[in-house]
Amino acid sequence: AQSVTQLGSHVSVSEGALVLLRCNYSSSVPPYLFWYVQYPNQGLQLLLKYTTGATLVKGINGFEAEFKKSETSFHLTKPSAHMSDAAEYFCAVSERNAGNMLTFGGGTRLMVKP
Amino acid sequence: GAVVSQHPSWVICKSGTSVKIECRSLDFQATTMFWYRQFPKQSLMLMATSNEGSKATYEQGVEKDKFLINHASLTLSTLTVTSAHPEDSSFYICSAGEGAGDQPQHFGDGTRLSIL
């Protein structure tokens, strides 16, 4: 079965510093890849997705992620953290030809220090 | 963008009450809707998947008779927590998909359920 690993359940950065949130998936066939953000007491909002084509994808709020097949990774980055980026981030994958079913990682809580 | 409306956002009720949560896709037709449960500081746990007009598919360990799911149209799915007890208190989130795997699920804002 597909699994998604997010290394680091908590990540703390200073405002203005680089944000790096890690995501690795397990399947040998590259799935569709998604990053979602969740603010307290809210649902999930899509940040970006990779399905095909260019491996570096840009999303909302200045985030981007790079699909690396050789590393089975899809790490999320942002050059300069803002206080408003503090939230829970989830990496999720959807297997090709499996409809919309998502497998989620355990989540990473991003804290931004002033 | 695709919008999913989930209602109510907060529910506080007494033990033994049944609670209905609605999930609507406002500007697209959702071939599949998903119901998740989220415990504090944890990831989402898929409870069931529903397709319009057919019975929901429940994940292992989820009681079908406790969590009744109806997906009567392409824009509305409901989750009813029957005879709720304090252990059912949680954050419930719905999402809707347009069918193709390369399309993201669109999430509602969740329902905080507190059973006294």
PDB file of N, CA, C and O in Angstrom, chain A residues 3-4 12-13 15-16 19-20 28 31 35-36 39 43-44 56 58-59 69 82 88 90 105-106 112-113:
ATOM      1  N   SER A   3       2.362   4.733   0.924  1.00  0.00           N
ATOM      2  CA  SER A   3       2.552   5.473   2.172  1.00  0.00           C
ATOM      3  C   SER A   3       3.263   6.785   1.875  1.00  0.00           C
ATOM      4  O   SER A   3       3.992   6.903   0.879  1.00  0.00           O
ATOM      5  N   VAL A   4       3.016   7.754   2.734  1.00  0.00           N
ATOM      6  CA  VAL A   4       3.610   9.073   2.588  1.00  0.00           C
ATOM      7  C   VAL A   4       4.258   9.450   3.915  1.00  0.00           C
ATOM      8  O   VAL A   4       3.610   9.362   4.968  1.00  0.00           O
ATOM      9  N   SER A  12      10.406  24.650  12.969  1.00  0.00           N
ATOM     10  CA  SER A  12      10.388  26.032  13.445  1.00  0.00           C
ATOM     11  C   SER A  12      11.430  26.836  12.677  1.00  0.00           C
ATOM     12  O   SER A  12      12.585  26.420  12.571  1.00  0.00           O
ATOM     13  N   VAL A  13      11.007  27.971  12.132  1.00  0.00           N
ATOM     14  CA  VAL A  13      11.922  28.850  11.406  1.00  0.00           C
ATOM     15  C   VAL A  13      11.701  30.277  11.877  1.00  0.00           C
ATOM     16  O   VAL A  13      10.647  30.612  12.424  1.00  0.00           O
ATOM     17  N   GLU A  15      11.179  34.293  11.021  1.00  0.00           N
ATOM     18  CA  GLU A  15      10.556  35.077   9.947  1.00  0.00           C
ATOM     19  C   GLU A  15      11.639  35.519   8.966  1.00  0.00           C
ATOM     20  O   GLU A  15      12.705  36.007   9.381  1.00  0.00           O
ATOM     21  N   GLY A  16      11.383  35.319   7.673  1.00  0.00           N
ATOM     22  CA  GLY A  16      12.353  35.676   6.658  1.00  0.00           C
ATOM     23  C   GLY A  16      13.286  34.542   6.263  1.00  0.00           C
ATOM     24  O   GLY A  16      13.994  34.639   5.255  1.00  0.00           O
ATOM     25  N   VAL A  19      11.935  28.119   4.262  1.00  0.00           N
ATOM     26  CA  VAL A  19      11.077  27.045   4.751  1.00  0.00           C
ATOM     27  C   VAL A  19      11.317  25.808   3.897  1.00  0.00           C
ATOM     28  O   VAL A  19      11.298  25.893   2.662  1.00  0.00           O
ATOM     29  N   LEU A  20      11.551  24.672   4.542  1.00  0.00           N
ATOM     30  CA  LEU A  20      11.711  23.399   3.837  1.00  0.00           C
ATOM     31  C   LEU A  20      10.920  22.352   4.595  1.00  0.00           C
ATOM     32  O   LEU A  20      11.236  22.029   5.749  1.00  0.00           O
ATOM     33  N   SER A  28       6.502   2.782  -6.478  1.00  0.00           N
ATOM     34  CA  SER A  28       7.492   2.748  -7.556  1.00  0.00           C
ATOM     35  C   SER A  28       6.997   3.496  -8.792  1.00  0.00           C
ATOM     36  O   SER A  28       7.799   4.010  -9.573  1.00  0.00           O
ATOM     37  N   PRO A  31       3.124   8.823  -8.293  1.00  0.00           N
ATOM     38  CA  PRO A  31       1.702   9.182  -8.186  1.00  0.00           C
ATOM     39  C   PRO A  31       1.505  10.655  -8.528  1.00  0.00           C
ATOM     40  O   PRO A  31       2.466  11.357  -8.847  1.00  0.00           O
ATOM     41  N   TRP A  35       0.282  19.229  -2.079  1.00  0.00           N
ATOM     42  CA  TRP A  35       0.525  19.833  -0.770  1.00  0.00           C
ATOM     43  C   TRP A  35      -0.700  20.662  -0.402  1.00  0.00           C
ATOM     44  O   TRP A  35      -1.182  21.468  -1.186  1.00  0.00           O
ATOM     45  N   TYR A  36      -1.151  20.425   0.851  1.00  0.00           N
ATOM     46  CA  TYR A  36      -2.272  21.178   1.400  1.00  0.00           C
ATOM     47  C   TYR A  36      -1.823  21.891   2.667  1.00  0.00           C
ATOM     48  O   TYR A  36      -0.936  21.416   3.377  1.00  0.00           O
ATOM     49  N   TYR A  39      -5.172  25.697   8.413  1.00  0.00           N
ATOM     50  CA  TYR A  39      -5.135  26.644   9.521  1.00  0.00           C
ATOM     51  C   TYR A  39      -6.061  26.133  10.621  1.00  0.00           C
ATOM     52  O   TYR A  39      -6.968  25.334  10.361  1.00  0.00           O
ATOM     53  N   GLY A  43     -10.674  23.618   7.176  1.00  0.00           N
ATOM     54  CA  GLY A  43     -10.373  22.500   6.296  1.00  0.00           C
ATOM     55  C   GLY A  43      -9.024  22.680   5.629  1.00  0.00           C
ATOM     56  O   GLY A  43      -8.209  23.500   6.057  1.00  0.00           O
ATOM     57  N   LEU A  44      -8.787  21.900   4.597  1.00  0.00           N
ATOM     58  CA  LEU A  44      -7.502  21.949   3.901  1.00  0.00           C
ATOM     59  C   LEU A  44      -7.616  22.793   2.634  1.00  0.00           C
ATOM     60  O   LEU A  44      -8.598  22.717   1.905  1.00  0.00           O
ATOM     61  N   LEU A  56       9.326  21.245 -11.244  1.00  0.00           N
ATOM     62  CA  LEU A  56       9.263  22.306 -10.237  1.00  0.00           C
ATOM     63  C   LEU A  56       7.929  23.015 -10.407  1.00  0.00           C
ATOM     64  O   LEU A  56       7.665  23.601 -11.458  1.00  0.00           O
ATOM     65  N   LYS A  58       4.983  25.697  -8.940  1.00  0.00           N
ATOM     66  CA  LYS A  58       4.768  26.855  -8.082  1.00  0.00           C
ATOM     67  C   LYS A  58       3.321  26.882  -7.624  1.00  0.00           C
ATOM     68  O   LYS A  58       2.408  26.532  -8.380  1.00  0.00           O
ATOM     69  N   GLY A  59       3.130  27.282  -6.366  1.00  0.00           N
ATOM     70  CA  GLY A  59       1.788  27.319  -5.828  1.00  0.00           C
ATOM     71  C   GLY A  59       1.434  28.690  -5.294  1.00  0.00           C
ATOM     72  O   GLY A  59       2.068  29.690  -5.621  1.00  0.00           O
ATOM     73  N   LYS A  69      11.954  12.133  -8.922  1.00  0.00           N
ATOM     74  CA  LYS A  69      11.591  10.721  -9.052  1.00  0.00           C
ATOM     75  C   LYS A  69      12.648   9.819  -8.426  1.00  0.00           C
ATOM     76  O   LYS A  69      12.315   8.841  -7.747  1.00  0.00           O
ATOM     77  N   HIS A  82       6.809  33.948   6.342  1.00  0.00           N
ATOM     78  CA  HIS A  82       6.030  35.015   6.968  1.00  0.00           C
ATOM     79  C   HIS A  82       5.329  34.446   8.172  1.00  0.00           C
ATOM     80  O   HIS A  82       5.078  33.239   8.266  1.00  0.00           O
ATOM     81  N   GLU A  88      -0.488  23.971   9.703  1.00  0.00           N
ATOM     82  CA  GLU A  88      -0.188  22.553   9.514  1.00  0.00           C
ATOM     83  C   GLU A  88      -0.155  22.285   8.015  1.00  0.00           C
ATOM     84  O   GLU A  88      -1.036  22.740   7.277  1.00  0.00           O
ATOM     85  N   PHE A  90       0.180  19.370   4.932  1.00  0.00           N
ATOM     86  CA  PHE A  90       0.022  17.960   4.618  1.00  0.00           C
ATOM     87  C   PHE A  90       0.447  17.683   3.182  1.00  0.00           C
ATOM     88  O   PHE A  90      -0.001  18.365   2.255  1.00  0.00           O
ATOM     89  N   GLY A 105       0.234  12.235   4.341  1.00  0.00           N
ATOM     90  CA  GLY A 105       1.317  12.124   5.296  1.00  0.00           C
ATOM     91  C   GLY A 105       0.819  12.542   6.668  1.00  0.00           C
ATOM     92  O   GLY A 105      -0.317  12.982   6.825  1.00  0.00           O
ATOM     93  N   GLY A 106       1.674  12.407   7.652  1.00  0.00           N
ATOM     94  CA  GLY A 106       1.274  12.694   9.022  1.00  0.00           C
ATOM     95  C   GLY A 106       1.156  14.164   9.355  1.00  0.00           C
ATOM     96  O   GLY A 106       0.650  14.526  10.418  1.00  0.00           O
ATOM     97  N   VAL A 112       6.591  29.878  12.991  1.00  0.00           N
ATOM     98  CA  VAL A 112       7.424  30.971  12.507  1.00  0.00           C
ATOM     99  C   VAL A 112       7.680  31.929  13.662  1.00  0.00           C
ATOM    100  O   VAL A 112       6.745  32.491  14.246  1.00  0.00           O
ATOM    101  N   LYS A 113       8.950  32.096  13.979  1.00  0.00           N
ATOM    102  CA  LYS A 113       9.334  32.963  15.091  1.00  0.00           C
ATOM    103  C   LYS A 113       9.598  34.369  14.582  1.00  0.00           C
ATOM    104  O   LYS A 113      10.198  34.545  13.527  1.00  0.00           O
TER     105      LYS A 113
END
